[in-house]
Coordinates of C-alpha atoms and ligand atoms in Angstrom, one line a residue:
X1 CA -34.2 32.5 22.0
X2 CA -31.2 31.6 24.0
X3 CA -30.0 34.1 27.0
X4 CA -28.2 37.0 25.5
X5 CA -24.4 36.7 26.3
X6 CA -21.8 38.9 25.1
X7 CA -19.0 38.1 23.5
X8 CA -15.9 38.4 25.2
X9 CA -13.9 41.6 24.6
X10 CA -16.9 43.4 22.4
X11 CA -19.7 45.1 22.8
X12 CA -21.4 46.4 19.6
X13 CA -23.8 48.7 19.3
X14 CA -25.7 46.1 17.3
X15 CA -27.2 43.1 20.1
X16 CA -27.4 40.9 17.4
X17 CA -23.8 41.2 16.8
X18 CA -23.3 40.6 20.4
X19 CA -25.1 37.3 20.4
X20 CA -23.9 36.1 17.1
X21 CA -26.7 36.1 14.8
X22 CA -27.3 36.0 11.1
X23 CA -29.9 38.6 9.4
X24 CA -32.4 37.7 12.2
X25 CA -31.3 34.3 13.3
X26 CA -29.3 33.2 15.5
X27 CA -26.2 31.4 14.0
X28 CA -26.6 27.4 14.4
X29 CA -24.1 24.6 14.2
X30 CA -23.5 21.0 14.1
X31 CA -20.8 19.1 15.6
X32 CA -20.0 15.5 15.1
X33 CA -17.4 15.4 18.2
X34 CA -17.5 15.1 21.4
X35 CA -14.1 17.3 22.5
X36 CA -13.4 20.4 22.9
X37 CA -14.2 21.6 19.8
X38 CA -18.2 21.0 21.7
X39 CA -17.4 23.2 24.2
X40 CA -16.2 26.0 22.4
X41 CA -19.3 25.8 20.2
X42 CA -21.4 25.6 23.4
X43 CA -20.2 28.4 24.7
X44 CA -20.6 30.3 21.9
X45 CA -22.6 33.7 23.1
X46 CA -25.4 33.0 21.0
X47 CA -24.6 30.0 18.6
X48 CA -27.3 27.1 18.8
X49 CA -26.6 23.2 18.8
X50 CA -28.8 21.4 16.2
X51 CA -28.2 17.7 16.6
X52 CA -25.1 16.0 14.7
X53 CA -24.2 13.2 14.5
X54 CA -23.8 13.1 18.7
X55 CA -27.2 13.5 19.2
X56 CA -27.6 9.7 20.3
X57 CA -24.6 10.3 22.9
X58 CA -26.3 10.9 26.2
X59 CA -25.6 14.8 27.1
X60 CA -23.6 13.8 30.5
X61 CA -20.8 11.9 28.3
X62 CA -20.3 14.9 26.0
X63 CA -17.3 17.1 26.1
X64 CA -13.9 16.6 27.6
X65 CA -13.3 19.7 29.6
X66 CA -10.8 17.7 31.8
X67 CA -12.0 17.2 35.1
X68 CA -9.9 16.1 38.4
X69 CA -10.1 12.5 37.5
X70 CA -8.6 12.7 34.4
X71 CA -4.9 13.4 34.1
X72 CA -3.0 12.6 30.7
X73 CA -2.6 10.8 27.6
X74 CA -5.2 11.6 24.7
X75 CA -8.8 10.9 25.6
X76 CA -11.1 10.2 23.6
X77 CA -13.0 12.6 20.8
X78 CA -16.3 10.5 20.5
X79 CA -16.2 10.8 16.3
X80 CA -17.2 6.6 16.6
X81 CA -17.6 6.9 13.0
X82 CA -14.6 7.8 11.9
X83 CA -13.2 5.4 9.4
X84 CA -9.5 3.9 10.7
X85 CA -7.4 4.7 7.9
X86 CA -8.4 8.3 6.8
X87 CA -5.0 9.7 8.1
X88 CA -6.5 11.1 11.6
X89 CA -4.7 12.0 14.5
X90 CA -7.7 11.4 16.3
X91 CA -7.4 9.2 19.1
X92 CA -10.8 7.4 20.9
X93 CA -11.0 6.3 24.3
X94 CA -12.4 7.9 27.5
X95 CA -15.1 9.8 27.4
X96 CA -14.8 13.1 30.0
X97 CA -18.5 14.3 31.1
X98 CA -18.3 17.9 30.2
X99 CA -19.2 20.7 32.8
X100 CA -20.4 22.7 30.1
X101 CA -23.0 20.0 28.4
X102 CA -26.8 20.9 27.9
X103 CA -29.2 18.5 27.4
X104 CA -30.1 18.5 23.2
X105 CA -33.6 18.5 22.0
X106 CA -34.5 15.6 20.0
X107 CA -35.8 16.9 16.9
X108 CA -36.8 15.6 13.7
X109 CA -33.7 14.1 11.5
X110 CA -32.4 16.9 9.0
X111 CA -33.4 16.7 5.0
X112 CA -31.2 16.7 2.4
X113 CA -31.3 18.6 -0.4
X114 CA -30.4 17.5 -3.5
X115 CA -27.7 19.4 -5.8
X116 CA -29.8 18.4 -9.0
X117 CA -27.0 20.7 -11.6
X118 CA -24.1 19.7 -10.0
X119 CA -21.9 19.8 -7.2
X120 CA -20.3 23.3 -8.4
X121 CA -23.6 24.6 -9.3
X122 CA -24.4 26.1 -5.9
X123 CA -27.6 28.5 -6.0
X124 CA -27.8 31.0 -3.8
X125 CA -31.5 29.8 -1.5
X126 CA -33.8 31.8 0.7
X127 CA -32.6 32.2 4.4
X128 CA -33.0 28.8 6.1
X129 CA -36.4 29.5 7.9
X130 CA -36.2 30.0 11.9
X131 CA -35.7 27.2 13.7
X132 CA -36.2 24.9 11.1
X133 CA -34.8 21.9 12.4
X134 CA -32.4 20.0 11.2
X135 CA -30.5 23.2 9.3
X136 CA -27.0 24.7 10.1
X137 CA -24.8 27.5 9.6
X138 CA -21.6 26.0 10.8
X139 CA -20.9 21.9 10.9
X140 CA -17.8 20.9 12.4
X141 CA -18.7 17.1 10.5
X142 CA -16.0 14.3 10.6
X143 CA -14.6 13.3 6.9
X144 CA -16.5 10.6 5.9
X145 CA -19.9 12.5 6.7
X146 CA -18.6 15.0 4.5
X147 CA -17.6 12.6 1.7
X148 CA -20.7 10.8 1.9
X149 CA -22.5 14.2 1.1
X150 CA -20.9 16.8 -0.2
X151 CA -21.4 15.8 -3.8
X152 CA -25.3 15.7 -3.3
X153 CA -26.2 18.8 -1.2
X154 CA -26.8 22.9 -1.4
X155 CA -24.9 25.0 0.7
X156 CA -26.2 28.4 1.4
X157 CA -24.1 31.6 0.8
X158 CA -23.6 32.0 4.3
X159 CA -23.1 28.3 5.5
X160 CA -20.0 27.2 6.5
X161 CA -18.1 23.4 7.0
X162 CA -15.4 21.8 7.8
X163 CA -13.0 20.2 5.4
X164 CA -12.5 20.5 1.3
X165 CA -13.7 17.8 -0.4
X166 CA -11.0 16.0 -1.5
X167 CA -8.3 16.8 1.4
X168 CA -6.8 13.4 1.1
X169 CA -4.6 14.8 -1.5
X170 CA -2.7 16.8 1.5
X171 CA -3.3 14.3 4.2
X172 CA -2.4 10.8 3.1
X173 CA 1.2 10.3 3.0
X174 CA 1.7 8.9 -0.3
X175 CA -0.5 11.6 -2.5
X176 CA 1.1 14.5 0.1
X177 CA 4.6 13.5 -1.4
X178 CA 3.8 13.1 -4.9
X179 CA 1.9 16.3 -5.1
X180 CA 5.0 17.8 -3.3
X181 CA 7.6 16.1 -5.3
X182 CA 5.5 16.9 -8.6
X183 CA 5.5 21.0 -7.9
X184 CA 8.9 20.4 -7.3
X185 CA 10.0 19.2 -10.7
X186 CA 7.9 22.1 -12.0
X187 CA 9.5 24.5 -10.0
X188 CA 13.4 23.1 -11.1
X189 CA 11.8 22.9 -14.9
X190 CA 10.6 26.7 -14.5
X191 CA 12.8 28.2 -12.1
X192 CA 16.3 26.2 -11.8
X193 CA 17.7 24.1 -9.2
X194 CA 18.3 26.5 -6.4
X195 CA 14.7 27.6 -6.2
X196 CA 13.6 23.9 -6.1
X197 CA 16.3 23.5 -3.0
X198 CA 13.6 24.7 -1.2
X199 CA 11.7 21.3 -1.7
X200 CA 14.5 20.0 0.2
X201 CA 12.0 19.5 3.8
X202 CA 10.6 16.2 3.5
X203 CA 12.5 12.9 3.4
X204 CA 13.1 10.8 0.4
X205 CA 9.8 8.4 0.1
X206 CA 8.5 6.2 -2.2
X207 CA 5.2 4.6 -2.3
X208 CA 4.7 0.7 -2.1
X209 CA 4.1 -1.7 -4.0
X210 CA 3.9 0.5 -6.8
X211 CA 7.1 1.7 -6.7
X212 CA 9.4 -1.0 -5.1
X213 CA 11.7 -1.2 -7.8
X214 CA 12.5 2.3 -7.5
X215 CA 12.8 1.8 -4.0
X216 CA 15.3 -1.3 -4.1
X217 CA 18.0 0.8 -6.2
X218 CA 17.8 3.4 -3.8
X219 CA 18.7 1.2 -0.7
X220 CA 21.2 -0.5 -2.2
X221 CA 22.8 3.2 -3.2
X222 CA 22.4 3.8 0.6
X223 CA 23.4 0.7 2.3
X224 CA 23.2 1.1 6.2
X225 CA 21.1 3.5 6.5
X226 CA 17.6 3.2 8.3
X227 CA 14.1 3.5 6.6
X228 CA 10.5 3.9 8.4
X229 CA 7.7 2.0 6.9
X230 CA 4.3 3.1 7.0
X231 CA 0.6 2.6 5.9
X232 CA -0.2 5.6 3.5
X233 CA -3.4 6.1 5.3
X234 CA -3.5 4.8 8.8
X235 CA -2.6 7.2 12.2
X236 CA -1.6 6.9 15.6
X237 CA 1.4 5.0 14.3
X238 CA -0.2 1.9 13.5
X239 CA 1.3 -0.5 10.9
X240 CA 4.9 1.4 11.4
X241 CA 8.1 -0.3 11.4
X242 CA 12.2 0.5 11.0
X243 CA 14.3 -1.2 9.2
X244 CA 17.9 -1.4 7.7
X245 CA 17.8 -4.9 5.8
X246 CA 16.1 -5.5 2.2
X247 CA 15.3 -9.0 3.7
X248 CA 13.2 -7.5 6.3
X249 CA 10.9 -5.8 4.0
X250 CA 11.0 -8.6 1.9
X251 CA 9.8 -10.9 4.4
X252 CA 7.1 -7.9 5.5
X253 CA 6.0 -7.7 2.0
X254 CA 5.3 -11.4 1.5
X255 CA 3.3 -11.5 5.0
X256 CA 1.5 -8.5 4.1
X257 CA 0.6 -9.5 0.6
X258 CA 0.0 -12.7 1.2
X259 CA -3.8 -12.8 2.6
X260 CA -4.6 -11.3 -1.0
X261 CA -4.7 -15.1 -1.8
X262 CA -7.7 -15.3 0.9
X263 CA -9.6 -12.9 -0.9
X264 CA -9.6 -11.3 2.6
X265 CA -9.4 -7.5 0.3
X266 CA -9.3 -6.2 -2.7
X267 CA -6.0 -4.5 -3.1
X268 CA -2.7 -4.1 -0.8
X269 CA -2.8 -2.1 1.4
X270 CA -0.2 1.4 -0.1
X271 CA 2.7 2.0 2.4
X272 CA 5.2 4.5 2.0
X273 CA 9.2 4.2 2.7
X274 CA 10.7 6.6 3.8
X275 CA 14.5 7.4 5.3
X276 CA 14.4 7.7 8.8
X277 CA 15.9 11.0 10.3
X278 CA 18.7 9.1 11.9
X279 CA 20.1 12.4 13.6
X280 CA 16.8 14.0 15.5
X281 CA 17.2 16.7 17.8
X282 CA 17.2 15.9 21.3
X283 CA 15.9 17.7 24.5
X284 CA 17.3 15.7 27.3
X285 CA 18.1 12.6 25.5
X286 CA 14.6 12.4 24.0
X287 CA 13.6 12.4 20.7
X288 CA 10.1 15.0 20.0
X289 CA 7.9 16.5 16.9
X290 CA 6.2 19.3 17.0
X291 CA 2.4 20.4 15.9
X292 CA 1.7 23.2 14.4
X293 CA -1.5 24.3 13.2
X294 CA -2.8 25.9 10.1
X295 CA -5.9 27.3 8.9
X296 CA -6.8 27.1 5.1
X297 CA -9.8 29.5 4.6
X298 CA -9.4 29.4 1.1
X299 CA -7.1 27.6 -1.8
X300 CA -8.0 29.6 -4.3
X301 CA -6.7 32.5 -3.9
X302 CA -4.7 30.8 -1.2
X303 CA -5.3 32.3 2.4
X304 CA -3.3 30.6 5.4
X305 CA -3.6 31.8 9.2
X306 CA -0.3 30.2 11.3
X307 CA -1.6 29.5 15.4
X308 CA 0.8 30.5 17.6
X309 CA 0.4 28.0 19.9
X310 CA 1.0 24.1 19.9
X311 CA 3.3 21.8 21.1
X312 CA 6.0 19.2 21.5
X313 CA 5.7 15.6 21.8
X314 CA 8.2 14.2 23.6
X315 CA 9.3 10.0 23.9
X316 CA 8.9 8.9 26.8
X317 CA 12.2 6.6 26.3
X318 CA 16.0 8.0 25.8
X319 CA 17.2 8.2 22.1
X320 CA 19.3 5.0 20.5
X321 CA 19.6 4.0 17.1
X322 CA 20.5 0.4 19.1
X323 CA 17.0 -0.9 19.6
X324 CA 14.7 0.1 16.1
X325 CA 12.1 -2.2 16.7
X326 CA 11.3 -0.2 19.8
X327 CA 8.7 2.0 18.8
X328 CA 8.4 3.8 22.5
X329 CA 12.2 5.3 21.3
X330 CA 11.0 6.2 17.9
X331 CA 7.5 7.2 17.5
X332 CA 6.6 10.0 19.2
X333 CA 3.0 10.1 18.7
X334 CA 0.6 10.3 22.3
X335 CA -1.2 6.9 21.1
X336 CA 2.1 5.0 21.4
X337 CA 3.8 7.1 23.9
X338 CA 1.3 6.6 26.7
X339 CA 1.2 2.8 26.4
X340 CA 5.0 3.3 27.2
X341 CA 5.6 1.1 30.6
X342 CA 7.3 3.6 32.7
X343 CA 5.0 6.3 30.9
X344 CA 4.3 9.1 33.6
X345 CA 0.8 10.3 33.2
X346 CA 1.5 13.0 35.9
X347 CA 4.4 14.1 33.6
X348 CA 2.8 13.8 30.5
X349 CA 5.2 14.1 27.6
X350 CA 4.2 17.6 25.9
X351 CA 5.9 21.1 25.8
X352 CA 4.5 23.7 24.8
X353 CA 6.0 25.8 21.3
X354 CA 6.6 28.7 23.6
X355 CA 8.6 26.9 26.0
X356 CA 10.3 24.8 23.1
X357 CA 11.2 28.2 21.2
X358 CA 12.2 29.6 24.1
X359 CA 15.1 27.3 25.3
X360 CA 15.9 26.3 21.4
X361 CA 16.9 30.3 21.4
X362 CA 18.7 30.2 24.5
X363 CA 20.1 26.8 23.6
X364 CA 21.5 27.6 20.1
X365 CA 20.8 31.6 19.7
X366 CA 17.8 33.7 18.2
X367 CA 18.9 33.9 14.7
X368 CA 19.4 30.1 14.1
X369 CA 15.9 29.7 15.9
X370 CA 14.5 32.1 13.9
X371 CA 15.9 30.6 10.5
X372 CA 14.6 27.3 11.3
X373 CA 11.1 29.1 12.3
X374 CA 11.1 30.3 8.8
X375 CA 11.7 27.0 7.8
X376 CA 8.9 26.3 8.9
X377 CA 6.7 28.5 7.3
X378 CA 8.4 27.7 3.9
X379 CA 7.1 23.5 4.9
X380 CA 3.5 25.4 5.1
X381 CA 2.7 27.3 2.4
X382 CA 4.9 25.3 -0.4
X383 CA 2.8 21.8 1.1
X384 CA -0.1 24.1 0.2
X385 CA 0.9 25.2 -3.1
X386 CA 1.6 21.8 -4.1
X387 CA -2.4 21.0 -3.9
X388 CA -3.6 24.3 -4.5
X389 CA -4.8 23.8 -8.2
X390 CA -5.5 20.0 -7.0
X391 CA -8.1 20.8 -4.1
X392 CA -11.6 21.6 -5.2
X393 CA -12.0 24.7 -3.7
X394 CA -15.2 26.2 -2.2
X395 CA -15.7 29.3 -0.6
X396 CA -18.3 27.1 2.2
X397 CA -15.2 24.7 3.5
X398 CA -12.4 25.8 5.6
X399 CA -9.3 22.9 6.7
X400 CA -7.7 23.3 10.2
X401 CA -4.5 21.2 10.3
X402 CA -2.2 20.0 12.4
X403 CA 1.6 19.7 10.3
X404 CA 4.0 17.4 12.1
X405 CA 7.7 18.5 12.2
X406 CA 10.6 17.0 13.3
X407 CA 13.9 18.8 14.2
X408 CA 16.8 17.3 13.0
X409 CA 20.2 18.1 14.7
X410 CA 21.3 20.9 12.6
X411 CA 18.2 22.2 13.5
X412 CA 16.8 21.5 10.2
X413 CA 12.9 20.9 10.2
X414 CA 11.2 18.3 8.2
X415 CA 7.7 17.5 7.3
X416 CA 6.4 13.7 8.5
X417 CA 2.9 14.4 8.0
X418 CA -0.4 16.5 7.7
X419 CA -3.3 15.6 9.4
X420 CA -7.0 17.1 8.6
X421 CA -8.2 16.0 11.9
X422 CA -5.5 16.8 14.8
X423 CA -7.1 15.4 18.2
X424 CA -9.3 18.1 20.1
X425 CA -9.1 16.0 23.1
X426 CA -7.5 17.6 25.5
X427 CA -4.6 15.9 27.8
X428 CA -4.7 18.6 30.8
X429 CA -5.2 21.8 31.5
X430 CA -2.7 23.0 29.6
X431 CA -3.8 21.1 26.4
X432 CA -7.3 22.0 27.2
X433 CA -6.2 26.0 27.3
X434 CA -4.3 25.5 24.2
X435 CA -7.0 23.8 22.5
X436 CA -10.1 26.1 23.4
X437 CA -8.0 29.0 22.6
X438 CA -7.2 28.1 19.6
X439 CA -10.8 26.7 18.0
X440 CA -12.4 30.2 19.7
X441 CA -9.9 32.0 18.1
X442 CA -10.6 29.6 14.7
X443 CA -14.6 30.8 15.1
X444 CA -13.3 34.6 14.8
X445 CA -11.5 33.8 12.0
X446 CA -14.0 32.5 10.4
X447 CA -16.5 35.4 11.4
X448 CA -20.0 34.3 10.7
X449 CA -21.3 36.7 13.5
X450 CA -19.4 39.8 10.8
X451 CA -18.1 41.7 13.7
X452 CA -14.5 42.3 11.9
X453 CA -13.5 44.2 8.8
X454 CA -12.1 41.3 7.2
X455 CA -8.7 42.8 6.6
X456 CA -7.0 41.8 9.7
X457 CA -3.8 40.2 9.8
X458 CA -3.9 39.0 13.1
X459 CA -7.2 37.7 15.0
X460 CA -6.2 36.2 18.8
X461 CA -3.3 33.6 18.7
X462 CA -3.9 33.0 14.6
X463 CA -1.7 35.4 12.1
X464 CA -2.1 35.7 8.5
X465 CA 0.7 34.4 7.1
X466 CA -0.4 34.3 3.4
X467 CA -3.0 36.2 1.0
X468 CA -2.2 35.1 -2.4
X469 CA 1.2 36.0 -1.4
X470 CA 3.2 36.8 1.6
X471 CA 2.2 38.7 4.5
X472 CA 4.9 41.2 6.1
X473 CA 4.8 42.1 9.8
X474 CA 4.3 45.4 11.1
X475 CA 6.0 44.3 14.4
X476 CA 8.0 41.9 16.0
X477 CA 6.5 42.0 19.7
X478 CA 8.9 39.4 21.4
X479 CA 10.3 37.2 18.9
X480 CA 13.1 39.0 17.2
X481 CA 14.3 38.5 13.7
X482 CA 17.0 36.9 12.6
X483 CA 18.9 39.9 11.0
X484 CA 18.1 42.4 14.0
X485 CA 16.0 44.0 11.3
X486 CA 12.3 44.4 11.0
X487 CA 12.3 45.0 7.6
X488 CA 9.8 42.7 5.3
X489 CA 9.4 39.8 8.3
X490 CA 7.1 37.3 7.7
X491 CA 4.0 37.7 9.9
X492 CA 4.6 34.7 11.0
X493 CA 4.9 34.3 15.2
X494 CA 4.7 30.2 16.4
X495 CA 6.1 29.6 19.4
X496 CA 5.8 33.2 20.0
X497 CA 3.7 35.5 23.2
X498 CA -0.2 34.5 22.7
X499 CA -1.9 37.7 24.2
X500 CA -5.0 36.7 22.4
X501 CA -7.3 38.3 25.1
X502 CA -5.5 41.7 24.4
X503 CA -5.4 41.4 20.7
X504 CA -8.9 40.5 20.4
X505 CA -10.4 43.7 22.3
X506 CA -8.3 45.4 20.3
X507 CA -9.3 44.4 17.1
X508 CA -12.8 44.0 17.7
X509 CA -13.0 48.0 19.3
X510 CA -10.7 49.0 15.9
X511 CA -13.4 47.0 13.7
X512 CA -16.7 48.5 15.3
X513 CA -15.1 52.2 14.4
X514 CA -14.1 51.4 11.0
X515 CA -17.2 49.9 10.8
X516 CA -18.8 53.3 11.9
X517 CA -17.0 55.7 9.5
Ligands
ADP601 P1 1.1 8.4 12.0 O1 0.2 9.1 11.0 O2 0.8 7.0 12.2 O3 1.2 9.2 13.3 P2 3.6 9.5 11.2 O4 4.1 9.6 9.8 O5 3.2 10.8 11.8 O6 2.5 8.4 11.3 O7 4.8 8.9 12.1 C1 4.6 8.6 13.4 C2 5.9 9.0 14.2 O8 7.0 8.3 13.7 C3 6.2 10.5 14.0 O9 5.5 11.3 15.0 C4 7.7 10.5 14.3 O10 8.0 10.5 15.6 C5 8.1 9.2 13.7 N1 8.6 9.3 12.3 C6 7.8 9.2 11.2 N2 8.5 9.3 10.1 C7 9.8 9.6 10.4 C8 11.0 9.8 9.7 N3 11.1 9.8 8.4 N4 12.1 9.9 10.5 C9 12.1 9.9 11.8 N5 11.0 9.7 12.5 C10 9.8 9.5 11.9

């Protein structure tokens, strides 16, 4: 039994709640990386590592709490087994010995058990015996552990894992815009025009080859104008290219196709076109997106927390529609930006959303800030709609994304992509504050330690922002809306003040006397 802590801002009445532990175990998780996402789970008040799949990683390489050695740029999240082309943001390079790391037991490798009526047909099975190793309640797992095993394993009632089963459907380009442009034509079929307007956030795409032709009439109805090719499933912005002549895709398309011949794979590899956002917004000359992340608890009904917090990623090279080829102007992404030449690791090239929403109101006023914010939200929970019947929902899995938005120059936001795995690797302090806040803040969302009452709408820096419908606000703290009014706001507060400290005594004091009476 590991040394009773308490958890920050509670104190129950109950010292199992204090510790976090289930009926009469202590709650027990897996984690297949080595990022932050480790250290929050480490220092859990209670929660118990049973080996992942880190367990061969010697104990002094694990985590990436950043230390005074390291000083930018995306380090590395130690999930080696991470397939390339799963559409990760994940990023794999240093490895940051972690303050934090304990040494892990070696124990004997974990059975599985065999789902023998069906993946749907869970059973409900006696408590997972104490310290029987090899069994979790909680597995942050990479994607392709998942896929290689959710169709052929039992999950207990009260287990819970990362990822739905069939995610891809939200997070590679090409099925994220035909699931989005689908619900769209149903919504202009059932609704009219103007309510499909609000479709209107992500740029026109088409997928390649197998829609080319389409393609090829729609550039030559746009002559001039730029497009962004990119591989459906690959991150980091590898495989991405602009261009504004039919001959240079042509000449792409014959080079890419060609080693088909060699029998070197099976199929081409699917690419999306998509116009380029010619007109991005600029913050001193330099082009940035920004990440914003979501938590999906459940899609059906659907249940979406919006984080506060995130940030900007800035270019590291002024904006110019002269040079296209140069991807250190146009892709914003950490992974190319810190390969820049004149790329300042001091510097770095992230804001934070507080800092970007706070001189975007000063800049161009509160209301327009506030429209775009809610904007923003619209991107969110329509994106999540459009899968919602698709994604095999089950009450175990839970998705944390990481949405990427540009700002165009109307301050218009659009969606460019949705990752399921946003890098937990932290790139400072800051980064690392963000990022620990946030995943803590994810684990009392999740409550498997049943210290809430479960109707909260806000739990530290995440807000509910959709329960089978929307959320309204009961306040507007510090980020005033648009109209002046208060009246049927959306609880929705990125970019916003993150007193998650506060909050979180709050709630947790409010829940133990509900609780009570
Ligand atoms: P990856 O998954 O490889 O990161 P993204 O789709 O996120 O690919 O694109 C990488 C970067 O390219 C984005 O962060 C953004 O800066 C830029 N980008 C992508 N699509 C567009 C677009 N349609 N218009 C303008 N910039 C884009």
């Amino acid at each position: 039994m590991s040394k009773v802590a308490r958890i920050p801002g509670y104190q129950s009445k109950n010292p199992k709640q204090n510790r976090g532990i289930i009926g009469d175990r202590e709650i027990r998780y897996k984690c297949s990386l080595q990022n932050v996402i480790l250290d929050v789970l480490r220092g859990r008040p209670g929660w118990t590592e049973v080996p992942g799949q880190n367990s061969q990683v010697p104990a002094a390489q694990q985590g990436t709490r950043p230390s005074n050695q390291q000083t930018s740029g995306q380090t590395q999240t130690g999930n080696q087994s991470r397939p390339s082309n799963t559409g990760s943001s994940q990023s794999s390079n240093i490895i940051i010995p972690s303050r934090f790391s304990r040494p892990i037991q070696p124990v004997a490798p974990q059975a599985t058990q065999v789902n023998t009526q069906g993946r749907l047909g869970f059973q409900s099975l006696p408590p997972i015996p104490r310290n029987s190793d090899g069994d979790w309640d909680f597995y942050w797992c990479d994607r392709e552990w998942l896929h290689q095993n959710y169709d052929t394993m039992f999950l207990h009632e009260h287990q819970k894992i990362l990822h739905f089963r069939n995610h891809y459907e939200l997070t590679r380009k090409n099925l994220m815009v035909k699931n989005l442009k689908r619900l769209r034509k149903q919504t202009e079929r059932e609704q009219g025009k103007t309510e499909a307007q609000s479709f209107d956030f992500y740029p026109t795409t088409y997928e390649l080859p197998s829609e080319y032709h389409i393609f090829v009439e729609e550039f030559k109805k746009n002559l001039g104008i730029i497009w962004i090719m990119k591989p459906a499933a690959k991150s980091q912005g590898k495989g991405i290219f602009l261009f504004r002549r039919l001959k240079d895709i042509t000449d792409w398309k014959k080079g890419e196709y060609q080693p088909l011949s060699d029998q070197t794979r099976d199929v081409p590899e699917t690419y999306v076109v998509q116009r380029y956002i010619e007109n991005p917004l600029l913050i001193g000359g330099r082009k940035f997106d920004v990440r914003v992340y979501v938590l999906v608890c459940s899609y059906n009904p659907l249940k979406v927390w919006l984080y506060r917090g995130g940030f900007a990623r800035f270019s590291n090279t002024r904006f110019s529609l002269d040079s296209i080829e140069d991807t250190y102007v146009h892709l914003t992404n950490v992974a190319v930006q810190k390969n820049a030449p004149d790329y300042d690791p001091e510097k770095g090239c992230k804001w934070s959303t507080q800092q970007l929403r706070k001189y975007l109101a000063a800049k161009h006023g509160v209301d327009k800030v506030q429209k775009m914010f809610k904007s923003i939200d619209n991107i969110i929970i329509k994106s999540l709609q459009s899968v919602q019947k698709i994604i095999i929902n089950d009450k175990h899995c839970f998705e944390m994304y990481g949405y990427d938005v540009l700002l165009d120059s109307d301050l218009k936001p659009w969606l460019i992509e949705i990752n399921a795995s946003p890098s937990l690797t932290a790139s400072g302090k800051e980064d690392y504050d963000l990022k620990f806040g946030l995943l803590s803040d994810l684990l009392n969302v999740l409550d498997l330690e049943n210290r809430l009452t479960g109707k909260e709408k806000r739990i530290g820096g995440w807000d509910l922002l959709w329960d089978d419908g929307p959320i309204v606000a009961d306040d507007n703290m510090d980020c005033t809306p648009a109209n002046g009014s208060a009246v049927s706001t959306p609880n929705s507060y990125l970019g916003c003040f993150n007193d998650r400290k506060k909050q979180l005594r709050e709630i947790y004091l409010t829940a133990q006397s509900v609780k009570k009476s």
